[in-house]
Amino acid sequence: MKNLSILPADTYTVINKTVITEKDKKLISVLYQPIIGFAATALYFTLIDDLDKQEIISTDLTHHHLMATMQLKLEDIVIAREKLEAVGLLKTYLKKDNINQYVYLIYSPISAHDFFNHPILNIVLYNNIGKQEYEKVLSLFKVPRINLKDYEDVTSSFDEVFKSIVGTIMEVEEDITKKDSNNIIINKGIDFNMIISSLPESQISPKCFNSETKELINNLSYIYNLTSLDMQGLIRNSINEKGLIDKTVLRKSCRDYYQFDNSGNLPTLIYNKQPDYLKKPKGDNSKWAKMVYTFENITPYQLLRAKYKGAEPTDRDKKLIENLLIDQKLNPGVVNVLISYVLKINNEQLKKSYVETIAGQWKRLNIETVEEAMQITEKEHKKIKKLIKPKETIKVKNSNSEKNIPAWFNKEQEVLETTKEDIEEMDKILRELV
């Protein structure tokens, strides 16, 4: 991000580098706005409105004009502009003088197909709006499939309809407006020379590392925070029999690698643990809320390590947690509740069959938040015990059964009756994370 001083008197000119349709405006509002925010979206449309009647170029305008039109501070407009630049909707040029002159080049959004297959934009959109809203948005752009197996293609070709005649040779005009989008620029440097030199020449095709593939590798290395050394092994395992990189395999390999190292979280530019949209609103200071906060703000690995008194968890337990996050696709906070619950009622043991039985049920019930997970342990205890095999049933003496049930589990207990032991346990976990 370039910190350029800018004044309200500085001028700007808008140049339209593309053809913007109503469908493009829908793409901006539905797909880009959840990423760049309302102010950046409004700035994009305001700059379009500044264009002349032919929608090609604007007159010279001042940034005070933008401030008055959008009712925003200049620093907020600059932030909005930088977001547009970051996602490829705008390019900015500056000519310094007594009064600085800016030129803003407007570009189209990429197509819905390219957006949902983009290694960065697609993931950030998913994390910003959540699973349910993401699926709704995705459905807006799906094309219905029609089975044409029993139909014959009877479309006419050009030469069947038109005949060639002698005519005047015309020169090709290069300055005609056309639809144009701008690539997202990632400055993260991958050492392709090192990667290529590490691969046997007989294993790769000369076309293996074309510009498109290099761009994908740079994007994947950025969003998944991978080094050149990390990418080297992942690329080697993604090369197919033709000596080319299978992009689908490479995407999945990078995603799995990241999730394994980050407790199953999908990469995002904003969230590191439980997504904010799935967290309990702040303001509740009850003991229940304190436990919810703990589960929401630590990773399953951190929780498991705290249960191990600071020691490294076993590979078996880490593999079990990995399966919950990657295969079952449970959210990190939900996994935290599941770990704590099973350890509490099963004498501090994570029995794989028991854990996976509960995880499968929670996945079918679409349990996404910590509170939902804590509540389901209350409501579904008897049902869960029936789901597992008799020999796997947790055996506890009647006199100790109440001690092995988490504070949030007993439906008859009020939230404020959380045991002292549970509160001390939550405090200990938080202290170990500081």
CSV table of C-alpha atoms in Angstrom, one decimal:
chain,number,residue,atom,x,y,z
A,1,MET,CA,0.0,0.0,0.0
A,2,LYS,CA,1.5,3.3,-1.1
A,3,ASN,CA,1.1,6.2,1.4
A,4,LEU,CA,0.7,9.1,-1.1
A,5,SER,CA,-0.3,12.5,0.3
A,6,ILE,CA,-3.5,13.7,-1.4
A,7,LEU,CA,-5.4,16.9,-1.0
A,8,PRO,CA,-9.1,17.8,-1.8
A,9,ALA,CA,-7.8,20.2,-4.5
A,10,ASP,CA,-5.9,17.5,-6.4
A,11,THR,CA,-7.6,16.7,-9.6
A,12,TYR,CA,-8.6,13.4,-11.3
A,13,THR,CA,-9.8,12.1,-14.6
A,14,VAL,CA,-11.7,8.9,-15.0
A,15,ILE,CA,-11.1,6.7,-18.1
A,16,ASN,CA,-13.2,3.7,-18.9
A,17,LYS,CA,-11.1,0.8,-20.1
A,18,THR,CA,-14.0,-1.5,-20.6
A,19,VAL,CA,-17.7,-2.0,-21.4
A,20,ILE,CA,-19.7,-2.1,-18.2
A,21,THR,CA,-23.0,-3.9,-18.3
A,22,GLU,CA,-25.9,-4.3,-15.9
A,23,LYS,CA,-24.6,-7.9,-15.2
A,24,ASP,CA,-21.2,-6.4,-14.3
A,25,LYS,CA,-22.9,-4.1,-11.8
A,26,LYS,CA,-24.6,-7.2,-10.2
A,27,LEU,CA,-21.3,-8.9,-10.0
A,28,ILE,CA,-19.8,-5.9,-8.1
A,29,SER,CA,-22.7,-5.7,-5.7
A,30,VAL,CA,-23.1,-9.4,-5.0
A,31,LEU,CA,-19.6,-10.8,-5.2
A,32,TYR,CA,-17.1,-7.9,-4.7
A,33,GLN,CA,-18.9,-5.8,-2.1
A,34,PRO,CA,-18.7,-8.5,0.7
A,35,ILE,CA,-14.9,-8.3,0.2
A,36,ILE,CA,-14.2,-4.6,-0.5
A,37,GLY,CA,-17.1,-3.1,1.5
A,38,PHE,CA,-19.8,-0.6,0.8
A,39,ALA,CA,-17.5,2.5,0.5
A,40,ALA,CA,-15.3,1.0,-2.2
A,41,THR,CA,-18.4,-0.3,-4.1
A,42,ALA,CA,-19.9,3.2,-3.9
A,43,LEU,CA,-16.7,4.8,-5.2
A,44,TYR,CA,-16.6,2.4,-8.2
A,45,PHE,CA,-20.1,3.4,-9.2
A,46,THR,CA,-19.5,7.1,-8.5
A,47,LEU,CA,-16.5,7.1,-10.8
A,48,ILE,CA,-18.7,5.5,-13.5
A,49,ASP,CA,-21.2,8.3,-13.0
A,50,ASP,CA,-18.4,10.8,-13.5
A,51,LEU,CA,-17.9,9.6,-17.1
A,52,ASP,CA,-19.3,11.6,-20.1
A,53,LYS,CA,-22.4,10.5,-22.0
A,54,GLN,CA,-20.4,8.1,-24.1
A,55,GLU,CA,-19.1,6.6,-20.9
A,56,ILE,CA,-15.5,6.9,-22.1
A,57,ILE,CA,-13.8,9.7,-20.2
A,58,SER,CA,-14.6,12.3,-17.6
A,59,THR,CA,-13.8,16.0,-17.3
A,60,ASP,CA,-11.1,17.1,-14.8
A,61,LEU,CA,-12.6,16.9,-11.4
A,62,THR,CA,-11.3,17.5,-7.8
A,63,HIS,CA,-11.3,15.1,-5.0
A,64,HIS,CA,-13.4,17.6,-3.1
A,65,HIS,CA,-16.1,16.7,-5.6
A,66,LEU,CA,-15.8,13.0,-4.5
A,67,MET,CA,-15.9,14.1,-0.8
A,68,ALA,CA,-19.1,16.1,-1.4
A,69,THR,CA,-20.8,13.5,-3.6
A,70,MET,CA,-20.0,10.5,-1.3
A,71,GLN,CA,-20.1,12.4,2.0
A,72,LEU,CA,-16.9,10.7,3.0
A,73,LYS,CA,-13.6,11.9,4.4
A,74,LEU,CA,-10.7,12.0,1.9
A,75,GLU,CA,-8.8,9.3,3.9
A,76,ASP,CA,-11.8,7.0,3.7
A,77,ILE,CA,-12.0,7.6,-0.1
A,78,VAL,CA,-8.3,6.7,-0.4
A,79,ILE,CA,-8.8,3.4,1.5
A,80,ALA,CA,-11.8,2.6,-0.7
A,81,ARG,CA,-9.7,3.4,-3.8
A,82,GLU,CA,-6.9,1.1,-2.7
A,83,LYS,CA,-9.4,-1.8,-2.2
A,84,LEU,CA,-10.6,-1.3,-5.8
A,85,GLU,CA,-7.0,-1.4,-6.9
A,86,ALA,CA,-6.3,-4.5,-4.9
A,87,VAL,CA,-9.1,-6.6,-6.5
A,88,GLY,CA,-8.3,-5.4,-10.0
A,89,LEU,CA,-11.2,-3.0,-10.6
A,90,LEU,CA,-9.1,0.2,-10.8
A,91,LYS,CA,-5.6,1.3,-11.8
A,92,THR,CA,-4.3,4.6,-10.6
A,93,TYR,CA,-1.7,6.9,-12.2
A,94,LEU,CA,-0.2,10.1,-10.7
A,95,LYS,CA,1.4,13.1,-12.2
A,96,LYS,CA,3.0,15.2,-9.4
A,97,ASP,CA,2.7,19.0,-9.7
A,98,ASN,CA,1.6,22.0,-7.5
A,99,ILE,CA,-1.8,20.4,-7.9
A,100,ASN,CA,-1.4,16.7,-8.3
A,101,GLN,CA,-3.2,15.1,-11.2
A,102,TYR,CA,-4.6,11.5,-10.9
A,103,VAL,CA,-5.9,9.3,-13.7
A,104,TYR,CA,-8.3,6.5,-12.7
A,105,LEU,CA,-8.7,3.6,-15.2
A,106,ILE,CA,-11.8,1.6,-14.6
A,107,TYR,CA,-12.0,-2.2,-15.4
A,108,SER,CA,-14.7,-4.7,-15.5
A,109,PRO,CA,-15.1,-7.4,-12.8
A,110,ILE,CA,-14.1,-10.9,-13.8
A,111,SER,CA,-16.9,-13.3,-14.7
A,112,ALA,CA,-18.8,-15.2,-12.1
A,113,HIS,CA,-17.1,-18.4,-13.4
A,114,ASP,CA,-13.6,-17.0,-13.0
A,115,PHE,CA,-14.5,-15.5,-9.6
A,116,PHE,CA,-15.7,-18.7,-8.1
A,117,ASN,CA,-12.6,-20.5,-9.4
A,118,HIS,CA,-10.2,-17.8,-8.2
A,119,PRO,CA,-7.8,-19.0,-5.6
A,120,ILE,CA,-8.1,-15.8,-3.5
A,121,LEU,CA,-11.4,-14.1,-4.1
A,122,ASN,CA,-13.5,-17.2,-3.8
A,123,ILE,CA,-12.0,-18.1,-0.4
A,124,VAL,CA,-12.3,-14.6,1.0
A,125,LEU,CA,-15.9,-14.4,-0.1
A,126,TYR,CA,-16.7,-17.7,1.6
A,127,ASN,CA,-15.1,-16.7,4.9
A,128,ASN,CA,-16.7,-13.2,4.9
A,129,ILE,CA,-20.3,-14.2,4.3
A,130,GLY,CA,-20.5,-17.8,5.6
A,131,LYS,CA,-21.6,-21.1,4.2
A,132,GLN,CA,-25.3,-20.5,3.9
A,133,GLU,CA,-25.1,-17.1,2.3
A,134,TYR,CA,-22.3,-18.3,0.0
A,135,GLU,CA,-24.4,-21.1,-1.3
A,136,LYS,CA,-27.3,-18.7,-1.9
A,137,VAL,CA,-24.9,-16.4,-3.9
A,138,LEU,CA,-23.5,-19.3,-5.8
A,139,SER,CA,-27.0,-20.4,-6.8
A,140,LEU,CA,-27.6,-17.0,-8.4
A,141,PHE,CA,-25.0,-17.7,-11.0
A,142,LYS,CA,-25.6,-21.4,-11.7
A,143,VAL,CA,-26.7,-22.2,-15.3
A,144,PRO,CA,-29.4,-24.9,-15.5
A,145,ARG,CA,-28.3,-28.0,-17.2
A,146,ILE,CA,-30.4,-29.4,-20.1
A,147,ASN,CA,-29.9,-32.8,-21.4
A,148,LEU,CA,-29.4,-32.5,-25.2
A,149,LYS,CA,-28.5,-36.2,-25.7
A,150,ASP,CA,-31.6,-36.9,-27.9
A,151,TYR,CA,-31.3,-33.6,-29.8
A,152,GLU,CA,-29.5,-32.9,-33.1
A,153,ASP,CA,-27.4,-29.8,-33.6
A,154,VAL,CA,-28.9,-28.0,-36.6
A,155,THR,CA,-27.3,-24.6,-36.2
A,156,SER,CA,-26.4,-22.9,-39.5
A,157,SER,CA,-22.7,-22.0,-40.1
A,158,PHE,CA,-21.7,-18.5,-41.4
A,159,ASP,CA,-20.8,-19.7,-44.9
A,160,GLU,CA,-24.2,-21.4,-45.2
A,161,VAL,CA,-26.0,-18.1,-44.7
A,162,PHE,CA,-23.6,-15.6,-46.2
A,163,LYS,CA,-21.7,-15.6,-49.5
A,164,SER,CA,-18.3,-14.0,-50.0
A,165,ILE,CA,-18.1,-11.1,-52.4
A,166,VAL,CA,-15.3,-8.7,-53.5
A,167,GLY,CA,-15.1,-5.8,-51.1
A,168,THR,CA,-12.9,-3.1,-49.8
A,169,ILE,CA,-10.0,-4.1,-47.5
A,170,MET,CA,-10.4,-2.4,-44.1
A,171,GLU,CA,-7.7,-1.6,-41.6
A,172,VAL,CA,-8.2,-3.0,-38.1
A,173,GLU,CA,-9.0,-0.3,-35.5
A,174,GLU,CA,-7.2,-0.9,-32.2
A,175,ASP,CA,-8.8,1.8,-30.1
A,176,ILE,CA,-12.4,0.5,-30.1
A,177,THR,CA,-13.8,-0.1,-26.7
A,178,LYS,CA,-14.0,-3.6,-25.5
A,179,LYS,CA,-14.7,-5.6,-22.3
A,180,ASP,CA,-11.5,-5.6,-20.2
A,181,SER,CA,-10.8,-6.8,-16.7
A,182,ASN,CA,-7.6,-6.3,-14.7
A,183,ASN,CA,-5.6,-9.0,-13.0
A,184,ILE,CA,-5.0,-9.0,-9.3
A,185,ILE,CA,-1.3,-8.3,-8.6
A,186,ILE,CA,0.5,-10.4,-6.0
A,187,ASN,CA,4.0,-9.2,-5.3
A,188,LYS,CA,4.9,-12.3,-3.3
A,189,GLY,CA,8.0,-13.8,-5.0
A,190,ILE,CA,8.2,-17.5,-5.6
A,191,ASP,CA,11.6,-18.7,-6.7
A,192,PHE,CA,10.6,-20.5,-9.9
A,193,ASN,CA,14.3,-21.1,-10.9
A,194,MET,CA,14.8,-23.1,-7.7
A,195,ILE,CA,11.6,-25.1,-8.2
A,196,ILE,CA,12.3,-25.8,-11.9
A,197,SER,CA,15.9,-26.8,-11.2
A,198,SER,CA,14.7,-29.3,-8.5
A,199,LEU,CA,12.5,-31.2,-11.0
A,200,PRO,CA,14.0,-33.7,-13.5
A,201,GLU,CA,13.8,-32.4,-17.0
A,202,SER,CA,12.3,-35.7,-18.2
A,203,GLN,CA,9.4,-35.2,-15.7
A,204,ILE,CA,8.1,-31.8,-16.9
A,205,SER,CA,6.9,-30.4,-20.2
A,206,PRO,CA,8.4,-27.1,-21.6
A,207,LYS,CA,4.9,-25.7,-21.2
A,208,CYS,CA,4.7,-26.7,-17.5
A,209,PHE,CA,5.4,-23.3,-16.1
A,210,ASN,CA,3.6,-20.9,-18.4
A,211,SER,CA,2.5,-17.5,-17.3
A,212,GLU,CA,-1.0,-18.7,-16.3
A,213,THR,CA,0.4,-21.5,-14.1
A,214,LYS,CA,3.0,-19.2,-12.5
A,215,GLU,CA,0.2,-16.7,-11.6
A,216,LEU,CA,-1.8,-19.5,-10.0
A,217,ILE,CA,1.3,-20.7,-8.0
A,218,ASN,CA,1.9,-17.1,-6.8
A,219,ASN,CA,-1.7,-16.7,-5.8
A,220,LEU,CA,-1.8,-20.1,-4.0
A,221,SER,CA,1.5,-19.3,-2.2
A,222,TYR,CA,0.1,-16.0,-1.0
A,223,ILE,CA,-3.3,-17.1,0.2
A,224,TYR,CA,-1.9,-20.2,1.9
A,225,ASN,CA,1.2,-18.5,3.1
A,226,LEU,CA,3.5,-21.0,1.5
A,227,THR,CA,7.3,-20.6,0.8
A,228,SER,CA,9.1,-21.6,-2.3
A,229,LEU,CA,10.3,-24.7,-0.5
A,230,ASP,CA,6.7,-25.6,0.5
A,231,MET,CA,5.5,-25.2,-3.1
A,232,GLN,CA,8.4,-27.3,-4.5
A,233,GLY,CA,7.1,-30.5,-3.0
A,234,LEU,CA,3.4,-29.7,-3.6
A,235,ILE,CA,4.1,-28.9,-7.3
A,236,ARG,CA,6.1,-32.1,-7.7
A,237,ASN,CA,3.2,-34.2,-6.5
A,238,SER,CA,0.8,-32.3,-8.8
A,239,ILE,CA,2.6,-33.1,-12.1
A,240,ASN,CA,0.5,-35.4,-14.3
A,241,GLU,CA,1.6,-38.0,-17.0
A,242,LYS,CA,1.8,-35.2,-19.6
A,243,GLY,CA,4.5,-33.4,-17.6
A,244,LEU,CA,2.0,-30.5,-16.8
A,245,ILE,CA,0.8,-29.3,-13.4
A,246,ASP,CA,-2.7,-30.5,-12.6
A,247,LYS,CA,-4.1,-27.3,-11.3
A,248,THR,CA,-7.0,-29.0,-9.5
A,249,VAL,CA,-4.6,-31.3,-7.7
A,250,LEU,CA,-2.3,-28.4,-6.8
A,251,ARG,CA,-5.2,-26.4,-5.4
A,252,LYS,CA,-6.3,-29.3,-3.2
A,253,SER,CA,-2.8,-30.1,-2.1
A,254,CYS,CA,-2.2,-26.5,-1.0
A,255,ARG,CA,-5.5,-26.4,0.8
A,256,ASP,CA,-4.9,-29.6,2.6
A,257,TYR,CA,-1.4,-28.6,3.5
A,258,TYR,CA,-2.6,-25.3,5.0
A,259,GLN,CA,-5.5,-26.9,6.9
A,260,PHE,CA,-3.3,-29.4,8.5
A,261,ASP,CA,-0.9,-26.7,9.7
A,262,ASN,CA,-3.8,-24.4,10.8
A,263,SER,CA,-6.2,-26.6,12.7
A,264,GLY,CA,-8.5,-27.0,9.7
A,265,ASN,CA,-9.2,-23.4,9.2
A,266,LEU,CA,-9.5,-22.3,5.6
A,267,PRO,CA,-7.1,-19.4,4.8
A,268,THR,CA,-8.5,-15.9,4.9
A,269,LEU,CA,-7.1,-12.4,5.1
A,270,ILE,CA,-9.2,-11.6,8.1
A,271,TYR,CA,-10.0,-14.6,10.4
A,272,ASN,CA,-7.5,-16.9,12.0
A,273,LYS,CA,-9.8,-18.9,14.3
A,274,GLN,CA,-13.5,-19.2,14.5
A,275,PRO,CA,-15.0,-16.8,11.9
A,276,ASP,CA,-16.5,-13.6,13.4
A,277,TYR,CA,-19.9,-14.2,11.8
A,278,LEU,CA,-20.2,-17.4,13.9
A,279,LYS,CA,-19.1,-15.8,17.2
A,280,LYS,CA,-21.4,-14.8,20.1
A,281,PRO,CA,-21.8,-11.0,20.2
A,282,LYS,CA,-19.8,-9.3,23.0
A,283,GLY,CA,-21.4,-7.8,26.0
A,284,ASP,CA,-22.4,-10.9,28.0
A,285,ASN,CA,-20.2,-11.3,31.1
A,286,SER,CA,-21.8,-14.5,32.4
A,287,LYS,CA,-19.8,-17.6,33.1
A,288,TRP,CA,-21.5,-19.3,30.1
A,289,ALA,CA,-20.3,-16.5,27.9
A,290,LYS,CA,-16.8,-16.8,29.2
A,291,MET,CA,-16.7,-20.5,28.2
A,292,VAL,CA,-18.1,-19.6,24.8
A,293,TYR,CA,-15.5,-16.9,24.3
A,294,THR,CA,-12.7,-19.4,25.2
A,295,PHE,CA,-13.8,-22.0,22.7
A,296,GLU,CA,-14.2,-19.3,20.0
A,297,ASN,CA,-10.8,-17.8,20.4
A,298,ILE,CA,-8.4,-20.7,20.6
A,299,THR,CA,-7.6,-23.3,18.0
A,300,PRO,CA,-8.3,-27.0,18.6
A,301,TYR,CA,-4.6,-27.7,18.8
A,302,GLN,CA,-4.2,-25.0,21.5
A,303,LEU,CA,-7.0,-26.5,23.5
A,304,LEU,CA,-5.7,-30.1,23.1
A,305,ARG,CA,-2.2,-28.9,24.2
A,306,ALA,CA,-3.7,-27.2,27.3
A,307,LYS,CA,-5.4,-30.5,28.1
A,308,TYR,CA,-2.0,-32.2,27.8
A,309,LYS,CA,-0.7,-29.7,30.5
A,310,GLY,CA,1.4,-27.9,27.9
A,311,ALA,CA,3.0,-31.1,26.4
A,312,GLU,CA,2.8,-32.0,22.7
A,313,PRO,CA,-0.4,-34.0,21.9
A,314,THR,CA,0.1,-37.4,20.4
A,315,ASP,CA,0.1,-37.9,16.7
A,316,ARG,CA,-3.0,-40.1,17.0
A,317,ASP,CA,-5.0,-37.3,18.7
A,318,LYS,CA,-3.7,-34.7,16.3
A,319,LYS,CA,-4.7,-36.9,13.4
A,320,LEU,CA,-8.2,-37.3,14.9
A,321,ILE,CA,-8.6,-33.5,15.2
A,322,GLU,CA,-7.3,-33.1,11.6
A,323,ASN,CA,-10.1,-35.5,10.4
A,324,LEU,CA,-12.7,-33.5,12.3
A,325,LEU,CA,-11.6,-30.3,10.7
A,326,ILE,CA,-10.8,-31.4,7.1
A,327,ASP,CA,-13.0,-34.5,6.5
A,328,GLN,CA,-16.0,-33.7,8.7
A,329,LYS,CA,-15.5,-29.9,8.0
A,330,LEU,CA,-16.5,-28.9,11.5
A,331,ASN,CA,-15.7,-25.3,12.5
A,332,PRO,CA,-12.7,-24.9,14.9
A,333,GLY,CA,-14.9,-23.7,17.8
A,334,VAL,CA,-17.3,-26.6,17.4
A,335,VAL,CA,-14.3,-29.0,17.5
A,336,ASN,CA,-13.2,-27.4,20.7
A,337,VAL,CA,-16.5,-28.1,22.4
A,338,LEU,CA,-16.4,-31.7,21.1
A,339,ILE,CA,-12.9,-32.3,22.4
A,340,SER,CA,-13.7,-30.8,25.8
A,341,TYR,CA,-17.0,-32.7,26.1
A,342,VAL,CA,-15.5,-36.1,25.1
A,343,LEU,CA,-12.5,-35.7,27.4
A,344,LYS,CA,-14.8,-34.7,30.3
A,345,ILE,CA,-17.2,-37.7,30.1
A,346,ASN,CA,-14.6,-40.3,28.9
A,347,ASN,CA,-11.9,-40.1,31.6
A,348,GLU,CA,-9.7,-37.8,29.5
A,349,GLN,CA,-9.6,-40.1,26.5
A,350,LEU,CA,-10.4,-39.3,22.9
A,351,LYS,CA,-11.9,-42.6,21.6
A,352,LYS,CA,-12.0,-42.3,17.9
A,353,SER,CA,-15.3,-44.2,17.3
A,354,TYR,CA,-17.1,-42.2,19.9
A,355,VAL,CA,-15.7,-38.8,18.7
A,356,GLU,CA,-16.6,-39.6,15.1
A,357,THR,CA,-20.1,-40.7,16.0
A,358,ILE,CA,-20.8,-37.3,17.7
A,359,ALA,CA,-19.0,-35.4,14.9
A,360,GLY,CA,-21.2,-37.1,12.2
A,361,GLN,CA,-24.4,-36.2,14.1
A,362,TRP,CA,-23.3,-32.6,14.5
A,363,LYS,CA,-22.4,-32.4,10.9
A,364,ARG,CA,-25.9,-33.7,9.8
A,365,LEU,CA,-27.5,-31.2,12.2
A,366,ASN,CA,-25.4,-28.4,10.7
A,367,ILE,CA,-23.9,-27.4,14.0
A,368,GLU,CA,-21.7,-24.3,13.2
A,369,THR,CA,-21.4,-22.2,16.4
A,370,VAL,CA,-19.9,-22.9,19.8
A,371,GLU,CA,-23.3,-22.2,21.5
A,372,GLU,CA,-25.1,-24.7,19.2
A,373,ALA,CA,-22.4,-27.3,20.1
A,374,MET,CA,-22.7,-26.7,23.8
A,375,GLN,CA,-26.5,-26.8,23.7
A,376,ILE,CA,-26.6,-30.0,21.7
A,377,THR,CA,-24.5,-31.7,24.4
A,378,GLU,CA,-27.4,-30.9,26.7
A,379,LYS,CA,-30.3,-31.9,24.5
A,380,GLU,CA,-28.8,-35.0,22.7
A,381,HIS,CA,-26.9,-36.8,25.5
A,382,LYS,CA,-29.3,-39.7,25.7
A,383,LYS,CA,-29.5,-40.0,21.9
A,384,ILE,CA,-25.8,-40.0,21.5
A,385,LYS,CA,-25.4,-42.8,24.0
A,386,LYS,CA,-27.8,-44.9,22.0
A,387,LEU,CA,-25.9,-44.2,18.7
A,388,ILE,CA,-22.7,-45.8,19.9
A,389,LYS,CA,-22.2,-49.6,20.4
A,390,PRO,CA,-22.8,-51.0,23.9
A,391,LYS,CA,-19.2,-52.0,24.3
A,392,GLU,CA,-18.2,-48.4,23.5
A,393,THR,CA,-20.6,-46.9,26.0
A,394,ILE,CA,-18.9,-44.7,28.5
A,395,LYS,CA,-19.0,-46.5,31.9
A,396,VAL,CA,-19.0,-44.3,35.0
A,397,LYS,CA,-20.2,-45.0,38.5
A,398,ASN,CA,-23.4,-43.4,39.5
A,399,SER,CA,-21.7,-41.6,42.3
A,400,ASN,CA,-19.3,-39.9,39.8
A,401,SER,CA,-21.5,-39.5,36.8
A,402,GLU,CA,-22.4,-35.9,37.6
A,403,LYS,CA,-18.7,-35.0,38.0
A,404,ASN,CA,-17.9,-36.2,34.5
A,405,ILE,CA,-20.5,-34.0,32.8
A,406,PRO,CA,-19.5,-30.5,31.7
A,407,ALA,CA,-21.0,-27.5,33.4
A,408,TRP,CA,-23.1,-26.6,30.4
A,409,PHE,CA,-24.4,-30.2,30.0
A,410,ASN,CA,-27.1,-30.5,32.7
A,411,LYS,CA,-30.3,-28.9,31.4
A,412,GLU,CA,-31.5,-28.3,35.0
A,413,GLN,CA,-28.5,-26.2,35.9
A,414,GLU,CA,-28.6,-22.5,35.4
A,415,VAL,CA,-25.8,-20.8,33.5
A,416,LEU,CA,-24.6,-19.1,36.6
A,417,GLU,CA,-24.2,-22.4,38.4
A,418,THR,CA,-21.0,-23.3,36.4
A,419,THR,CA,-18.7,-25.2,38.8
A,420,LYS,CA,-15.7,-23.7,40.2
A,421,GLU,CA,-13.5,-26.4,38.6
A,422,ASP,CA,-14.8,-25.6,35.1
A,423,ILE,CA,-14.2,-21.8,35.5
A,424,GLU,CA,-10.7,-22.6,36.8
A,425,GLU,CA,-10.1,-24.8,33.8
A,426,MET,CA,-11.2,-22.1,31.4
A,427,ASP,CA,-9.0,-19.5,33.2
A,428,LYS,CA,-6.0,-21.9,33.0
A,429,ILE,CA,-6.5,-22.3,29.3
A,430,LEU,CA,-6.6,-18.6,28.7
A,431,ARG,CA,-3.6,-18.0,30.9
A,432,GLU,CA,-1.6,-20.6,28.9
A,433,LEU,CA,-2.4,-18.8,25.7
A,434,VAL,CA,-1.2,-15.4,26.8
